[in-house]
Amino acid sequence: MGIGDFRRGLLLCLAFAAGLLLTVAPGAGAKVKVLKSEKLDSRLTELTLSTPNVDGPTGVRVLLPAGYGSSSRNYPVLYLLHGAIDDYRSWTDKGDAEALTAGLPLIVVMPDSGPSDGYTNWDNPGPDGQPAWERYHIEDLIPFIDQRFRTRADRAGRAVAGLSMGGYGAMIYAAKHPDLFTAAAAFSGAVNLTNPLLLSISTPTARGDYATHKLRFESDNPLSLAENLGGIDLTLRTGDGSSGGPLDPDGGFDIVESVVHASNVSLHDRLGELGIGHVWEDYGPGNHTWPYWQRDLKKTLPGLMKRFRDRTPAPKRITFKSADSSYGAYGWSVKINRKAGEFSMLSDAGRNGFGISGSGRATVRTAPLLRKCRRFSVTIRDVSGKRKTVRHTGRKRRLEVKVNLGPANPFEQFTPEDEAAGHHSASANVSFKLLGKDRCGKKKRGGHG
C-alpha cells in the first residue's frame, strides 16, 4: 500500500467527530419531521426525516422487537452508529444487525451521520452544507424516537455503540452526555483523535486545523474526556491489523486496524489509570472489516441486555470535564467567568460536596439530590482561603456555591501564547454539612459566597 492509499484509507475509514456539550430539552423531538416512512419487513422500518440541524433529508432505520405491535411494554434502545463511507443502512445491509438482535426485547436505532467527519457539529461548510450531526442526534433524534416509539426514555434504558467512526461517535457521545447513556461500546473505534497518524490526514472542514485549534480537538477527544466515562458500562473491542486473523478475507496486514488499535490501547490504558472498569478485548490478528464488527456486536449484546435488566442507577458521585465555560451533567451545572477557552473539571461531586479545577470565578449548582427546605453549612477551600457560609436548598433541593479559582488565563489553552505565558490551573474543594430544617416560604432563599 502506497502513502496515498494509506492516507485515503484512513481518511475514509476513520473520519473524525466533534461536538458541543448539549442537553436534551423536553419536546425537542418536535423539530424533526417525517418526510417518508417505509416498512421494509416485520421488524425493520426506514424513516426519511428533516431536521434544522442537517441540510436536506436524512435517513434512519429502526429495528423493533418481535411482537412490538401486540405488546404494551416499553423497550430499551440501542443507538447503533455506522462508520465512514457507510450510512444508516449499513448495519442491516452489511452487519446482520437484524438477525443478531432477533428475539431480544430491544429497539435498535441506526441514524445517518454522513460519509466522513460524522458525529460532529461542523465549524465550516462542506460540499453538502454545514451539518450539526451531534446536535441532531442528541437534541432532535433521541426525543423524537422516545415520542414515536415505546421506549424506556431514561438513562438506564439507553445505550450507544458503533464501529470505526461510529465507535468514536459512541465514546464521544457517552463522554459528553454520560447522563443519557448507561452503556457505550466501540468496535475498532477511532477513539483517540490526537493519534499522530490520524492527525497527519485530518482536514480542516469540520473543526479547523489541529495546529491552531488544539483545544477544539482535545475537547472532542474521548481520550481527553476519559474521566467522564465513569459509571458507564464500557466496551472496547479491536484487532491489531496483523495478518492471520480468523475472519480476514485476504489475510494481509491492515494499516487502518493497526492505527485504531493504537488508539484503543491508549484509551484502555487511560481508563485503567483512572480506575474505570471496562470490557477490553484485543483479539490480535484481524483487519478493519465487517465480519469482526458483526462478531463484536454479537459478543456485546448479552452484557448490554443484562445492563438494561439491572436498571443500573446513575453514579452517586460524578466527575465531569469540559472546555466549555458553562457545562453540566447529571443535574449539576457549572458556569465559569474567564477570559479564554480551557479545560475545567468538576470532580467527586455528590451529596457531601465537590471539587473543581480551572481558572477564573466558578458558580456551581448541585443536582437536586438534597432534601428540600434544609440549611447546610458549606465549607469552601479555594484560592481565597478557607471560609464557611450557610446555604439553603429551598424547594428545588439544590445548593449554589461560588468559588475562586484564581486569575483567569489570558490565552486559550494549548496555544503558543498560553504556553509562553505559563498556563495555570487552581483547585477548590467544597463540603456540605446539614444544619437542620429550614422554612420554605414563597420568597427564593439563598446567597452567594
Short mmCIF file of N, CA and C in Angstrom, two decimals, residues 42-215:
data_model
loop_
_atom_site.label_atom_id
_atom_site.label_comp_id
_atom_site.label_asym_id
_atom_site.label_seq_id
_atom_site.Cartn_x
_atom_site.Cartn_y
_atom_site.Cartn_z
N SER A 42 -41.18 -7.13 8.83
CA SER A 42 -41.99 -7.13 10.05
C SER A 42 -41.34 -6.38 11.20
N ARG A 43 -40.02 -6.25 11.17
CA ARG A 43 -39.32 -5.56 12.26
C ARG A 43 -38.68 -4.25 11.84
N LEU A 44 -38.32 -4.11 10.59
CA LEU A 44 -37.47 -3.00 10.14
C LEU A 44 -38.28 -1.91 9.43
N THR A 45 -38.13 -0.69 9.92
CA THR A 45 -38.76 0.49 9.31
C THR A 45 -37.69 1.50 8.95
N GLU A 46 -37.83 2.10 7.76
CA GLU A 46 -36.90 3.14 7.33
C GLU A 46 -37.64 4.48 7.28
N LEU A 47 -37.11 5.46 7.97
CA LEU A 47 -37.70 6.80 8.02
C LEU A 47 -36.79 7.78 7.31
N THR A 48 -37.40 8.68 6.56
CA THR A 48 -36.68 9.81 5.99
C THR A 48 -37.14 11.05 6.74
N LEU A 49 -36.19 11.76 7.35
CA LEU A 49 -36.51 12.86 8.25
C LEU A 49 -35.93 14.17 7.76
N SER A 50 -36.51 15.25 8.25
CA SER A 50 -35.90 16.57 8.07
C SER A 50 -35.66 17.15 9.46
N THR A 51 -34.57 17.87 9.60
CA THR A 51 -34.19 18.50 10.85
C THR A 51 -33.46 19.79 10.53
N PRO A 52 -33.65 20.83 11.31
CA PRO A 52 -32.94 22.09 11.04
C PRO A 52 -31.44 21.97 11.22
N ASN A 53 -30.97 20.87 11.79
CA ASN A 53 -29.54 20.73 12.05
C ASN A 53 -28.77 20.01 10.94
N VAL A 54 -29.48 19.55 9.90
CA VAL A 54 -28.83 18.88 8.77
C VAL A 54 -29.47 19.39 7.49
N ASP A 55 -28.66 19.78 6.53
CA ASP A 55 -29.18 20.23 5.24
C ASP A 55 -29.73 19.04 4.46
N GLY A 56 -30.96 19.16 4.00
CA GLY A 56 -31.56 18.10 3.22
C GLY A 56 -32.09 16.97 4.07
N PRO A 57 -32.76 15.99 3.45
CA PRO A 57 -33.32 14.86 4.19
C PRO A 57 -32.23 13.94 4.73
N THR A 58 -32.52 13.26 5.81
CA THR A 58 -31.58 12.30 6.40
C THR A 58 -32.34 11.05 6.80
N GLY A 59 -31.70 9.90 6.66
CA GLY A 59 -32.37 8.64 6.91
C GLY A 59 -32.03 8.03 8.25
N VAL A 60 -32.93 7.19 8.74
CA VAL A 60 -32.69 6.41 9.95
C VAL A 60 -33.48 5.11 9.83
N ARG A 61 -32.86 4.02 10.21
CA ARG A 61 -33.56 2.74 10.26
C ARG A 61 -33.80 2.36 11.71
N VAL A 62 -34.97 1.78 11.95
CA VAL A 62 -35.37 1.39 13.30
C VAL A 62 -35.79 -0.07 13.29
N LEU A 63 -35.12 -0.87 14.11
CA LEU A 63 -35.48 -2.27 14.30
C LEU A 63 -36.32 -2.39 15.56
N LEU A 64 -37.54 -2.88 15.42
CA LEU A 64 -38.41 -3.10 16.57
C LEU A 64 -38.34 -4.56 16.99
N PRO A 65 -38.54 -4.84 18.26
CA PRO A 65 -38.52 -6.24 18.70
C PRO A 65 -39.72 -7.01 18.18
N ALA A 66 -39.56 -8.30 18.03
CA ALA A 66 -40.68 -9.14 17.61
C ALA A 66 -41.82 -9.00 18.62
N GLY A 67 -43.03 -8.86 18.12
CA GLY A 67 -44.18 -8.73 19.00
C GLY A 67 -44.43 -7.32 19.50
N TYR A 68 -43.69 -6.35 18.97
CA TYR A 68 -43.86 -4.96 19.42
C TYR A 68 -45.30 -4.49 19.22
N GLY A 69 -45.90 -4.84 18.09
CA GLY A 69 -47.24 -4.37 17.78
C GLY A 69 -48.32 -4.91 18.69
N SER A 70 -48.11 -6.08 19.26
CA SER A 70 -49.11 -6.69 20.13
C SER A 70 -48.79 -6.51 21.61
N SER A 71 -47.75 -5.75 21.88
CA SER A 71 -47.32 -5.53 23.26
C SER A 71 -47.62 -4.10 23.69
N SER A 72 -47.64 -3.89 24.98
CA SER A 72 -47.81 -2.53 25.51
C SER A 72 -46.60 -2.10 26.33
N ARG A 73 -45.56 -2.92 26.37
CA ARG A 73 -44.40 -2.62 27.20
C ARG A 73 -43.50 -1.58 26.54
N ASN A 74 -42.64 -1.01 27.33
CA ASN A 74 -41.62 -0.08 26.83
C ASN A 74 -40.28 -0.81 26.77
N TYR A 75 -39.50 -0.51 25.73
CA TYR A 75 -38.28 -1.26 25.46
C TYR A 75 -37.04 -0.37 25.57
N PRO A 76 -35.91 -0.96 25.99
CA PRO A 76 -34.65 -0.21 25.95
C PRO A 76 -34.23 0.03 24.51
N VAL A 77 -33.35 1.01 24.33
CA VAL A 77 -32.93 1.43 22.99
C VAL A 77 -31.42 1.38 22.86
N LEU A 78 -30.95 0.81 21.75
CA LEU A 78 -29.54 0.85 21.38
C LEU A 78 -29.39 1.73 20.14
N TYR A 79 -28.62 2.80 20.27
CA TYR A 79 -28.26 3.61 19.11
C TYR A 79 -27.00 3.02 18.50
N LEU A 80 -27.12 2.50 17.28
CA LEU A 80 -26.06 1.75 16.62
C LEU A 80 -25.52 2.58 15.46
N LEU A 81 -24.26 3.01 15.56
CA LEU A 81 -23.70 4.03 14.68
C LEU A 81 -22.79 3.42 13.61
N HIS A 82 -22.93 3.92 12.40
CA HIS A 82 -22.15 3.42 11.26
C HIS A 82 -20.78 4.08 11.18
N GLY A 83 -19.91 3.52 10.35
CA GLY A 83 -18.59 4.08 10.12
C GLY A 83 -18.54 4.95 8.88
N ALA A 84 -17.33 5.40 8.54
CA ALA A 84 -17.15 6.24 7.35
C ALA A 84 -17.44 5.44 6.09
N ILE A 85 -17.78 6.16 5.03
CA ILE A 85 -18.16 5.62 3.72
C ILE A 85 -19.57 5.02 3.79
N ASP A 86 -19.91 4.39 4.90
CA ASP A 86 -21.22 3.76 5.04
C ASP A 86 -22.30 4.76 5.45
N ASP A 87 -23.51 4.25 5.72
CA ASP A 87 -24.61 5.11 6.12
C ASP A 87 -25.56 4.36 7.05
N TYR A 88 -26.75 4.91 7.25
CA TYR A 88 -27.71 4.36 8.20
C TYR A 88 -28.22 2.97 7.82
N ARG A 89 -27.99 2.55 6.57
CA ARG A 89 -28.45 1.23 6.13
C ARG A 89 -27.42 0.13 6.37
N SER A 90 -26.21 0.53 6.71
CA SER A 90 -25.09 -0.42 6.69
C SER A 90 -25.19 -1.52 7.73
N TRP A 91 -25.65 -1.19 8.94
CA TRP A 91 -25.70 -2.22 9.98
C TRP A 91 -26.71 -3.32 9.64
N THR A 92 -27.76 -3.01 8.89
CA THR A 92 -28.70 -4.05 8.49
C THR A 92 -28.30 -4.69 7.16
N ASP A 93 -27.76 -3.91 6.23
CA ASP A 93 -27.39 -4.45 4.92
C ASP A 93 -26.09 -5.25 4.97
N LYS A 94 -25.14 -4.81 5.80
CA LYS A 94 -23.82 -5.45 5.85
C LYS A 94 -23.51 -6.11 7.19
N GLY A 95 -24.10 -5.59 8.26
CA GLY A 95 -23.71 -6.02 9.60
C GLY A 95 -24.60 -7.06 10.23
N ASP A 96 -25.66 -7.49 9.53
CA ASP A 96 -26.55 -8.54 10.04
C ASP A 96 -27.19 -8.17 11.37
N ALA A 97 -27.43 -6.87 11.58
CA ALA A 97 -27.97 -6.42 12.87
C ALA A 97 -29.36 -6.99 13.15
N GLU A 98 -30.14 -7.21 12.09
CA GLU A 98 -31.50 -7.73 12.31
C GLU A 98 -31.46 -9.15 12.86
N ALA A 99 -30.62 -10.00 12.29
CA ALA A 99 -30.52 -11.37 12.78
C ALA A 99 -29.87 -11.42 14.16
N LEU A 100 -28.88 -10.58 14.40
CA LEU A 100 -28.16 -10.60 15.67
C LEU A 100 -29.05 -10.17 16.84
N THR A 101 -30.05 -9.35 16.56
CA THR A 101 -30.94 -8.87 17.62
C THR A 101 -32.28 -9.59 17.64
N ALA A 102 -32.44 -10.60 16.81
CA ALA A 102 -33.70 -11.36 16.77
C ALA A 102 -33.96 -11.97 18.14
N GLY A 103 -35.18 -11.83 18.61
CA GLY A 103 -35.55 -12.41 19.90
C GLY A 103 -35.23 -11.55 21.10
N LEU A 104 -34.55 -10.44 20.90
CA LEU A 104 -34.21 -9.57 22.02
C LEU A 104 -35.29 -8.50 22.22
N PRO A 105 -35.66 -8.21 23.46
CA PRO A 105 -36.62 -7.13 23.73
C PRO A 105 -35.91 -5.78 23.65
N LEU A 106 -35.59 -5.36 22.44
CA LEU A 106 -34.71 -4.22 22.23
C LEU A 106 -35.10 -3.46 20.96
N ILE A 107 -35.13 -2.14 21.05
CA ILE A 107 -35.27 -1.28 19.87
C ILE A 107 -33.87 -0.84 19.45
N VAL A 108 -33.56 -0.98 18.17
CA VAL A 108 -32.26 -0.57 17.64
C VAL A 108 -32.47 0.58 16.66
N VAL A 109 -31.81 1.69 16.91
CA VAL A 109 -31.93 2.89 16.06
C VAL A 109 -30.60 3.12 15.36
N MET A 110 -30.64 3.22 14.02
CA MET A 110 -29.43 3.36 13.22
C MET A 110 -29.52 4.64 12.39
N PRO A 111 -29.01 5.75 12.91
CA PRO A 111 -29.11 7.03 12.21
C PRO A 111 -27.99 7.23 11.20
N ASP A 112 -28.18 8.21 10.33
CA ASP A 112 -27.12 8.61 9.41
C ASP A 112 -26.25 9.67 10.07
N SER A 113 -24.97 9.72 9.64
CA SER A 113 -24.08 10.78 10.10
C SER A 113 -23.08 11.18 9.03
N GLY A 114 -23.45 10.95 7.76
CA GLY A 114 -22.60 11.35 6.66
C GLY A 114 -21.45 10.38 6.42
N PRO A 115 -20.81 10.48 5.25
CA PRO A 115 -19.74 9.53 4.90
C PRO A 115 -18.41 9.82 5.59
N SER A 116 -18.24 11.01 6.14
CA SER A 116 -17.00 11.35 6.84
C SER A 116 -17.26 12.49 7.81
N ASP A 117 -16.35 12.65 8.78
CA ASP A 117 -16.49 13.70 9.80
C ASP A 117 -17.87 13.65 10.46
N GLY A 118 -18.32 12.45 10.76
CA GLY A 118 -19.62 12.30 11.40
C GLY A 118 -19.56 12.54 12.89
N TYR A 119 -20.75 12.59 13.50
CA TYR A 119 -20.89 12.74 14.95
C TYR A 119 -20.22 14.02 15.44
N THR A 120 -20.36 15.07 14.63
CA THR A 120 -19.75 16.35 14.92
C THR A 120 -20.65 17.48 14.49
N ASN A 121 -20.52 18.63 15.14
CA ASN A 121 -21.15 19.86 14.66
C ASN A 121 -20.10 20.63 13.89
N TRP A 122 -20.22 20.66 12.59
CA TRP A 122 -19.17 21.23 11.74
C TRP A 122 -19.02 22.74 11.99
N ASP A 123 -17.77 23.19 12.01
CA ASP A 123 -17.48 24.61 12.13
C ASP A 123 -17.48 25.31 10.78
N ASN A 124 -17.24 24.54 9.72
CA ASN A 124 -17.09 25.12 8.38
C ASN A 124 -17.99 24.37 7.40
N PRO A 125 -18.48 25.05 6.37
CA PRO A 125 -19.34 24.38 5.39
C PRO A 125 -18.55 23.44 4.50
N GLY A 126 -19.17 22.33 4.13
CA GLY A 126 -18.60 21.39 3.19
C GLY A 126 -19.46 21.31 1.95
N PRO A 127 -19.22 20.31 1.10
CA PRO A 127 -19.98 20.21 -0.15
C PRO A 127 -21.47 19.99 0.06
N ASP A 128 -21.85 19.42 1.20
CA ASP A 128 -23.27 19.18 1.48
C ASP A 128 -23.80 20.05 2.60
N GLY A 129 -23.18 21.21 2.79
CA GLY A 129 -23.64 22.12 3.83
C GLY A 129 -22.77 22.06 5.08
N GLN A 130 -23.34 22.45 6.18
CA GLN A 130 -22.63 22.51 7.46
C GLN A 130 -23.45 21.76 8.51
N PRO A 131 -23.40 20.43 8.47
CA PRO A 131 -24.26 19.65 9.36
C PRO A 131 -23.86 19.76 10.82
N ALA A 132 -24.84 19.71 11.69
CA ALA A 132 -24.61 19.63 13.14
C ALA A 132 -25.10 18.24 13.56
N TRP A 133 -24.28 17.24 13.27
CA TRP A 133 -24.70 15.86 13.49
C TRP A 133 -24.97 15.57 14.97
N GLU A 134 -24.08 16.02 15.84
CA GLU A 134 -24.30 15.73 17.26
C GLU A 134 -25.56 16.41 17.76
N ARG A 135 -25.76 17.65 17.38
CA ARG A 135 -26.96 18.36 17.82
C ARG A 135 -28.22 17.64 17.33
N TYR A 136 -28.18 17.16 16.09
CA TYR A 136 -29.32 16.40 15.55
C TYR A 136 -29.54 15.12 16.34
N HIS A 137 -28.49 14.35 16.56
CA HIS A 137 -28.65 13.07 17.25
C HIS A 137 -29.11 13.25 18.69
N ILE A 138 -28.50 14.20 19.40
CA ILE A 138 -28.77 14.34 20.83
C ILE A 138 -30.02 15.17 21.10
N GLU A 139 -30.16 16.30 20.45
CA GLU A 139 -31.29 17.20 20.74
C GLU A 139 -32.56 16.84 19.97
N ASP A 140 -32.39 16.30 18.78
CA ASP A 140 -33.56 16.04 17.92
C ASP A 140 -33.97 14.58 17.90
N LEU A 141 -33.01 13.71 17.54
CA LEU A 141 -33.38 12.32 17.26
C LEU A 141 -33.79 11.55 18.52
N ILE A 142 -33.04 11.66 19.60
CA ILE A 142 -33.39 10.90 20.80
C ILE A 142 -34.80 11.26 21.29
N PRO A 143 -35.14 12.55 21.45
CA PRO A 143 -36.52 12.86 21.85
C PRO A 143 -37.56 12.40 20.83
N PHE A 144 -37.23 12.49 19.55
CA PHE A 144 -38.16 12.04 18.51
C PHE A 144 -38.44 10.54 18.64
N ILE A 145 -37.39 9.76 18.81
CA ILE A 145 -37.56 8.31 18.97
C ILE A 145 -38.37 8.00 20.23
N ASP A 146 -38.10 8.70 21.31
CA ASP A 146 -38.83 8.47 22.56
C ASP A 146 -40.31 8.83 22.43
N GLN A 147 -40.61 9.80 21.58
CA GLN A 147 -42.00 10.20 21.38
C GLN A 147 -42.74 9.27 20.41
N ARG A 148 -42.03 8.76 19.43
CA ARG A 148 -42.68 7.98 18.37
C ARG A 148 -42.82 6.50 18.74
N PHE A 149 -41.90 5.99 19.54
CA PHE A 149 -41.91 4.57 19.88
C PHE A 149 -42.00 4.39 21.40
N ARG A 150 -42.38 3.20 21.82
CA ARG A 150 -42.50 2.90 23.25
C ARG A 150 -41.12 2.53 23.80
N THR A 151 -40.37 3.53 24.14
CA THR A 151 -39.03 3.33 24.65
C THR A 151 -39.00 3.47 26.16
N ARG A 152 -37.95 2.96 26.75
CA ARG A 152 -37.63 3.32 28.13
C ARG A 152 -36.81 4.61 28.04
N ALA A 153 -37.48 5.71 28.19
CA ALA A 153 -36.88 7.01 27.87
C ALA A 153 -36.10 7.57 29.05
N ASP A 154 -35.14 6.78 29.53
CA ASP A 154 -34.28 7.25 30.60
C ASP A 154 -32.88 6.69 30.39
N ARG A 155 -31.95 7.15 31.18
CA ARG A 155 -30.55 6.73 31.03
C ARG A 155 -30.41 5.22 31.15
N ALA A 156 -31.07 4.61 32.11
CA ALA A 156 -30.93 3.18 32.35
C ALA A 156 -31.45 2.34 31.19
N GLY A 157 -32.21 2.94 30.28
CA GLY A 157 -32.76 2.21 29.16
C GLY A 157 -32.19 2.63 27.82
N ARG A 158 -31.01 3.28 27.82
CA ARG A 158 -30.46 3.79 26.56
C ARG A 158 -28.96 3.51 26.49
N ALA A 159 -28.49 3.00 25.34
CA ALA A 159 -27.07 2.72 25.13
C ALA A 159 -26.68 3.14 23.73
N VAL A 160 -25.35 3.22 23.49
CA VAL A 160 -24.84 3.63 22.19
C VAL A 160 -23.63 2.76 21.85
N ALA A 161 -23.54 2.35 20.58
CA ALA A 161 -22.42 1.54 20.12
C ALA A 161 -22.15 1.86 18.66
N GLY A 162 -20.94 1.56 18.19
CA GLY A 162 -20.64 1.83 16.80
C GLY A 162 -19.30 1.27 16.39
N LEU A 163 -19.05 1.28 15.08
CA LEU A 163 -17.81 0.77 14.52
C LEU A 163 -17.00 1.90 13.90
N SER A 164 -15.69 1.83 14.02
CA SER A 164 -14.77 2.77 13.39
C SER A 164 -15.15 4.21 13.73
N MET A 165 -15.55 5.01 12.73
CA MET A 165 -16.02 6.37 13.01
C MET A 165 -17.20 6.34 13.97
N GLY A 166 -18.06 5.34 13.84
CA GLY A 166 -19.19 5.20 14.76
C GLY A 166 -18.76 4.79 16.16
N GLY A 167 -17.62 4.09 16.27
CA GLY A 167 -17.07 3.79 17.58
C GLY A 167 -16.61 5.05 18.27
N TYR A 168 -16.03 5.95 17.47
CA TYR A 168 -15.72 7.28 18.01
C TYR A 168 -16.99 7.96 18.49
N GLY A 169 -18.03 7.94 17.63
CA GLY A 169 -19.29 8.58 17.99
C GLY A 169 -19.86 8.04 19.29
N ALA A 170 -19.79 6.72 19.47
CA ALA A 170 -20.32 6.11 20.69
C ALA A 170 -19.58 6.61 21.92
N MET A 171 -18.25 6.66 21.85
CA MET A 171 -17.47 7.06 23.02
C MET A 171 -17.54 8.57 23.28
N ILE A 172 -17.57 9.39 22.24
CA ILE A 172 -17.63 10.83 22.49
C ILE A 172 -19.03 11.23 22.96
N TYR A 173 -20.07 10.59 22.44
CA TYR A 173 -21.41 10.88 22.94
C TYR A 173 -21.55 10.47 24.40
N ALA A 174 -20.99 9.32 24.75
CA ALA A 174 -21.03 8.88 26.15
C ALA A 174 -20.23 9.82 27.04
N ALA A 175 -19.08 10.28 26.56
CA ALA A 175 -18.24 11.17 27.37
C ALA A 175 -18.85 12.55 27.54
N LYS A 176 -19.52 13.04 26.53
CA LYS A 176 -20.12 14.37 26.62
C LYS A 176 -21.52 14.34 27.23
N HIS A 177 -22.17 13.20 27.16
CA HIS A 177 -23.55 13.08 27.66
C HIS A 177 -23.68 11.83 28.52
N PRO A 178 -22.89 11.70 29.57
CA PRO A 178 -22.93 10.46 30.37
C PRO A 178 -24.26 10.26 31.09
N ASP A 179 -25.04 11.32 31.22
CA ASP A 179 -26.35 11.19 31.86
C ASP A 179 -27.43 10.72 30.90
N LEU A 180 -27.06 10.48 29.64
CA LEU A 180 -28.03 9.97 28.66
C LEU A 180 -27.87 8.49 28.38
N PHE A 181 -26.68 7.92 28.62
CA PHE A 181 -26.38 6.55 28.21
C PHE A 181 -25.85 5.72 29.38
N THR A 182 -26.43 4.55 29.55
CA THR A 182 -25.95 3.64 30.59
C THR A 182 -24.80 2.78 30.13
N ALA A 183 -24.63 2.65 28.80
CA ALA A 183 -23.57 1.80 28.25
C ALA A 183 -23.10 2.37 26.92
N ALA A 184 -21.83 2.08 26.59
CA ALA A 184 -21.25 2.52 25.31
C ALA A 184 -20.23 1.48 24.87
N ALA A 185 -20.22 1.19 23.57
CA ALA A 185 -19.29 0.19 23.03
C ALA A 185 -18.70 0.69 21.73
N ALA A 186 -17.40 0.45 21.54
CA ALA A 186 -16.70 0.83 20.32
C ALA A 186 -16.03 -0.40 19.72
N PHE A 187 -16.29 -0.63 18.45
CA PHE A 187 -15.69 -1.74 17.72
C PHE A 187 -14.70 -1.16 16.71
N SER A 188 -13.42 -1.40 16.91
CA SER A 188 -12.37 -0.80 16.06
C SER A 188 -12.58 0.71 15.98
N GLY A 189 -12.88 1.33 17.10
CA GLY A 189 -13.24 2.75 17.12
C GLY A 189 -12.04 3.68 17.05
N ALA A 190 -12.22 4.81 16.38
CA ALA A 190 -11.18 5.85 16.30
C ALA A 190 -11.30 6.73 17.55
N VAL A 191 -10.88 6.20 18.69
CA VAL A 191 -11.20 6.80 19.98
C VAL A 191 -10.12 7.74 20.51
N ASN A 192 -9.07 8.00 19.72
CA ASN A 192 -8.06 8.99 20.10
C ASN A 192 -7.77 9.89 18.91
N LEU A 193 -8.40 11.05 18.88
CA LEU A 193 -8.27 11.95 17.73
C LEU A 193 -6.87 12.49 17.55
N THR A 194 -6.06 12.50 18.61
CA THR A 194 -4.73 13.08 18.50
C THR A 194 -3.66 12.04 18.23
N ASN A 195 -4.06 10.84 17.85
CA ASN A 195 -3.09 9.87 17.34
C ASN A 195 -2.34 10.51 16.17
N PRO A 196 -1.01 10.52 16.19
CA PRO A 196 -0.25 11.23 15.15
C PRO A 196 -0.61 10.82 13.73
N LEU A 197 -0.88 9.54 13.50
CA LEU A 197 -1.23 9.10 12.15
C LEU A 197 -2.60 9.63 11.74
N LEU A 198 -3.51 9.72 12.68
CA LEU A 198 -4.81 10.30 12.36
C LEU A 198 -4.68 11.79 12.08
N LEU A 199 -3.88 12.47 12.88
CA LEU A 199 -3.69 13.90 12.66
C LEU A 199 -3.04 14.18 11.32
N SER A 200 -2.20 13.27 10.85
CA SER A 200 -1.47 13.51 9.60
C SER A 200 -2.39 13.59 8.40
N ILE A 201 -3.60 13.04 8.50
CA ILE A 201 -4.51 13.07 7.36
C ILE A 201 -5.78 13.85 7.67
N SER A 202 -5.80 14.58 8.79
CA SER A 202 -7.01 15.33 9.14
C SER A 202 -7.21 16.50 8.19
N THR A 203 -8.47 16.87 7.98
CA THR A 203 -8.81 18.00 7.14
C THR A 203 -9.51 19.06 7.99
N PRO A 204 -9.42 20.34 7.60
CA PRO A 204 -9.97 21.41 8.43
C PRO A 204 -11.47 21.64 8.26
N THR A 205 -12.14 20.82 7.45
CA THR A 205 -13.54 21.09 7.13
C THR A 205 -14.42 21.17 8.37
N ALA A 206 -14.32 20.19 9.26
CA ALA A 206 -15.24 20.14 10.38
C ALA A 206 -14.81 20.99 11.56
N ARG A 207 -13.50 20.95 11.90
CA ARG A 207 -13.06 21.57 13.15
C ARG A 207 -11.94 22.58 12.99
N GLY A 208 -11.42 22.76 11.82
CA GLY A 208 -10.26 23.61 11.65
C GLY A 208 -8.99 22.78 11.67
N ASP A 209 -7.86 23.46 11.63
CA ASP A 209 -6.56 22.80 11.61
C ASP A 209 -6.09 22.53 13.04
N TYR A 210 -5.53 21.35 13.26
CA TYR A 210 -5.13 20.97 14.62
C TYR A 210 -4.09 21.93 15.19
N ALA A 211 -3.16 22.37 14.39
CA ALA A 211 -2.08 23.22 14.89
C ALA A 211 -2.61 24.51 15.52
N THR A 212 -3.71 25.02 15.00
CA THR A 212 -4.26 26.28 15.51
C THR A 212 -5.57 26.10 16.28
N HIS A 213 -6.06 24.86 16.36
CA HIS A 213 -7.31 24.59 17.07
C HIS A 213 -7.16 23.37 17.98
N LYS A 214 -6.06 23.32 18.70
CA LYS A 214 -5.76 22.13 19.50
C LYS A 214 -6.81 21.89 20.57
N LEU A 215 -7.27 22.95 21.23
CA LEU A 215 -8.29 22.76 22.27
C LEU A 215 -9.57 22.18 21.68
#
